[in-house]
Amino acid sequence: MMNCKEISRLASERFDRELGLLERMRFRMHVLMCHHCRRYARQLAFLRRAIRRLAAARATRGPRLSAEARARIARRLDTATQDPR
Ligand SMILES: [Zn+2]
């Protein structure tokens, strides 16, 4: 059986390339038995979907914030990190 380190690598790689039959079987077997890897694989899939949705939303949305608004937010963030409460 593959260990968790190998499985976490496959969990990521399966989004970049098609896994071989043996890899897919080993991955599924491991994930069935290991809730840590199951959770990790689920979180990766969730993140990937969220990032894709965000990218799609960014591509279709209207005007962006003005330079003034961005500067104002940046100043507020600076203040917040200097004086956290
Ligand atoms: Zn595992």
Coordinates of N, CA and C and ligand atoms in Angstrom, one line a residue:
M1 N 0.8 -1.2 0.0 CA 0.0 0.0 0.0 C 0.9 1.3 0.0
M2 N 0.5 2.3 -0.8 CA 1.2 3.5 -0.8 C 1.1 4.2 0.5
N3 N 2.1 5.0 0.9 CA 2.0 5.7 2.1 C 1.3 7.1 1.9
C4 N 1.0 7.8 2.9 CA 0.3 9.0 2.9 C 1.0 10.1 2.1
K5 N 2.3 10.1 2.1 CA 3.1 11.1 1.4 C 2.9 10.9 -0.1
E6 N 3.0 9.6 -0.5 CA 2.8 9.3 -2.0 C 1.4 9.7 -2.4
I7 N 0.4 9.4 -1.5 CA -1.0 9.7 -1.9 C -1.2 11.2 -2.0
S8 N -0.6 11.9 -1.1 CA -0.8 13.4 -1.2 C -0.2 13.9 -2.5
R9 N 0.9 13.4 -2.9 CA 1.5 13.8 -4.2 C 0.5 13.4 -5.3
L10 N -0.1 12.2 -5.3 CA -1.0 11.8 -6.4 C -2.3 12.7 -6.3
A11 N -2.7 13.0 -5.1 CA -3.9 13.8 -5.0 C -3.8 15.1 -5.7
S12 N -2.6 15.7 -5.7 CA -2.3 16.9 -6.4 C -2.1 16.7 -7.9
E13 N -1.3 15.6 -8.2 CA -0.9 15.4 -9.6 C -2.1 15.0 -10.5
R14 N -3.1 14.4 -9.9 CA -4.3 13.9 -10.7 C -5.0 15.1 -11.3
F15 N -4.7 16.3 -10.9 CA -5.3 17.5 -11.5 C -4.5 17.9 -12.7
D16 N -3.2 17.5 -12.7 CA -2.3 18.0 -13.8 C -2.1 17.0 -14.9
R17 N -2.3 15.7 -14.5 CA -2.1 14.7 -15.5 C -3.0 13.5 -15.2
E18 N -3.3 12.7 -16.2 CA -4.1 11.5 -16.0 C -3.3 10.5 -15.4
L19 N -3.8 10.0 -14.2 CA -3.0 8.9 -13.5 C -3.2 7.6 -14.2
G20 N -2.2 6.7 -14.1 CA -2.3 5.4 -14.7 C -3.3 4.6 -13.9
L21 N -3.7 3.5 -14.5 CA -4.7 2.6 -13.9 C -4.2 2.1 -12.5
L22 N -3.0 1.7 -12.4 CA -2.5 1.3 -11.1 C -2.4 2.4 -10.1
E23 N -2.0 3.6 -10.5 CA -2.0 4.7 -9.6 C -3.4 5.0 -9.1
R24 N -4.4 5.0 -10.0 CA -5.8 5.3 -9.7 C -6.3 4.3 -8.7
M25 N -6.0 3.0 -8.9 CA -6.4 2.0 -8.0 C -5.8 2.1 -6.6
R26 N -4.5 2.4 -6.6 CA -3.8 2.5 -5.3 C -4.3 3.8 -4.6
F27 N -4.5 4.8 -5.3 CA -5.1 6.0 -4.7 C -6.4 5.8 -4.1
R28 N -7.3 5.1 -4.8 CA -8.7 4.9 -4.3 C -8.6 3.9 -3.1
M29 N -7.8 2.9 -3.2 CA -7.7 2.0 -2.1 C -7.3 2.7 -0.8
H30 N -6.2 3.5 -1.0 CA -5.7 4.2 0.2 C -6.7 5.2 0.8
V31 N -7.3 6.0 -0.1 CA -8.3 7.0 0.3 C -9.5 6.4 1.0
L32 N -9.8 5.1 0.6 CA -10.9 4.4 1.2 C -10.6 4.1 2.7
M33 N -9.3 3.8 2.9 CA -9.0 3.4 4.3 C -8.4 4.5 5.2
C34 N -7.9 5.6 4.5 CA -7.2 6.6 5.3 C -8.1 7.9 5.3
H35 N -8.6 8.3 6.4 CA -9.5 9.5 6.4 C -8.7 10.8 6.3
H36 N -7.4 10.7 6.7 CA -6.6 11.9 6.5 C -6.4 12.3 5.0
C37 N -6.1 11.3 4.3 CA -5.9 11.5 2.8 C -7.2 11.8 2.1
R38 N -8.3 11.1 2.6 CA -9.6 11.4 2.0 C -9.9 12.8 2.2
R39 N -9.7 13.3 3.4 CA -10.0 14.8 3.7 C -9.1 15.7 2.9
Y40 N -7.8 15.3 2.8 CA -6.9 16.1 2.0 C -7.3 16.2 0.6
A41 N -7.6 15.1 0.0 CA -8.0 15.0 -1.4 C -9.3 15.8 -1.6
R42 N -10.2 15.8 -0.7 CA -11.5 16.5 -0.8 C -11.2 18.0 -0.7
Q43 N -10.3 18.4 0.2 CA -10.0 19.8 0.3 C -9.3 20.4 -0.9
L44 N -8.4 19.6 -1.5 CA -7.7 20.0 -2.8 C -8.7 20.2 -3.9
A45 N -9.7 19.3 -4.0 CA -10.7 19.4 -5.0 C -11.5 20.6 -4.8
F46 N -11.9 20.9 -3.5 CA -12.7 22.1 -3.2 C -11.9 23.3 -3.5
L47 N -10.6 23.4 -3.2 CA -9.8 24.6 -3.5 C -9.7 24.8 -5.0
R48 N -9.5 23.7 -5.7 CA -9.4 23.8 -7.2 C -10.7 24.4 -7.8
R49 N -11.8 23.9 -7.3 CA -13.1 24.4 -7.8 C -13.3 25.9 -7.4
A50 N -12.9 26.2 -6.2 CA -13.1 27.6 -5.7 C -12.2 28.6 -6.6
I51 N -11.0 28.1 -6.8 CA -10.0 29.0 -7.6 C -10.5 29.2 -9.0
R52 N -11.1 28.1 -9.6 CA -11.6 28.2 -10.9 C -12.8 29.1 -11.0
R53 N -13.7 29.0 -10.0 CA -14.8 29.9 -9.9 C -14.4 31.3 -9.8
L54 N -13.4 31.5 -8.9 CA -12.9 32.9 -8.7 C -12.3 33.5 -10.0
A55 N -11.5 32.7 -10.7 CA -10.9 33.1 -11.9 C -12.0 33.5 -12.9
A56 N -13.0 32.6 -13.0 CA -14.1 32.9 -14.0 C -14.8 34.2 -13.6
A57 N -15.1 34.3 -12.3 CA -15.8 35.6 -11.9 C -15.0 36.8 -12.2
R58 N -13.7 36.7 -11.9 CA -12.8 37.8 -12.2 C -12.8 38.2 -13.7
A59 N -12.8 37.2 -14.5 CA -12.8 37.4 -16.0 C -14.0 38.1 -16.5
T60 N -15.1 37.8 -15.8 CA -16.4 38.4 -16.3 C -16.9 39.6 -15.6
R61 N -16.2 40.0 -14.5 CA -16.8 41.1 -13.8 C -16.5 42.4 -14.4
G62 N -17.2 43.4 -13.9 CA -17.2 44.8 -14.4 C -15.9 45.5 -14.0
P63 N -16.0 46.8 -13.9 CA -14.9 47.7 -13.6 C -14.2 47.3 -12.2
R64 N -13.0 47.4 -12.2 CA -12.2 47.1 -10.9 C -12.2 48.3 -10.0
L65 N -11.7 48.1 -8.8 CA -11.6 49.2 -7.9 C -10.7 50.3 -8.4
S66 N -11.1 51.5 -8.1 CA -10.2 52.6 -8.5 C -8.9 52.6 -7.7
A67 N -7.9 53.3 -8.2 CA -6.6 53.4 -7.6 C -6.8 54.0 -6.2
E68 N -7.7 54.9 -6.0 CA -7.9 55.6 -4.7 C -8.5 54.5 -3.7
A69 N -9.4 53.8 -4.2 CA -10.0 52.8 -3.3 C -9.0 51.7 -2.9
R70 N -8.2 51.3 -3.8 CA -7.2 50.3 -3.5 C -6.2 50.8 -2.5
A71 N -5.8 52.1 -2.7 CA -4.8 52.7 -1.7 C -5.5 52.8 -0.3
R72 N -6.8 53.2 -0.3 CA -7.5 53.4 1.0 C -7.5 52.0 1.7
I73 N -7.8 50.9 1.0 CA -7.9 49.6 1.6 C -6.5 49.2 2.1
A74 N -5.5 49.5 1.3 CA -4.1 49.1 1.7 C -3.7 49.8 2.9
R75 N -4.1 51.1 3.0 CA -3.8 51.9 4.2 C -4.5 51.3 5.5
R76 N -5.7 50.9 5.3 CA -6.5 50.3 6.4 C -5.9 49.0 6.8
L77 N -5.4 48.2 5.8 CA -4.8 46.9 6.2 C -3.5 47.1 6.9
D78 N -2.7 48.1 6.5 CA -1.5 48.4 7.2 C -1.8 48.8 8.6
T79 N -2.7 49.6 8.8 CA -3.1 50.1 10.2 C -3.6 48.8 11.0
A80 N -4.4 48.0 10.4 CA -4.9 46.8 11.1 C -3.8 45.9 11.5
T81 N -2.8 45.7 10.7 CA -1.7 44.8 11.1 C -0.7 45.4 12.1
Q82 N -0.7 46.7 12.1 CA 0.2 47.4 13.0 C -0.4 47.4 14.4
D83 N -1.7 47.5 14.5 CA -2.4 47.6 15.8 C -3.6 46.6 15.8
P84 N -3.2 45.3 15.9 CA -4.3 44.3 15.9 C -5.1 44.3 17.2
R85 N -6.4 44.2 17.0 CA -7.3 44.2 18.2 C -8.5 43.3 18.0
Ligands
ZN1 ZN -3.1 8.4 4.0

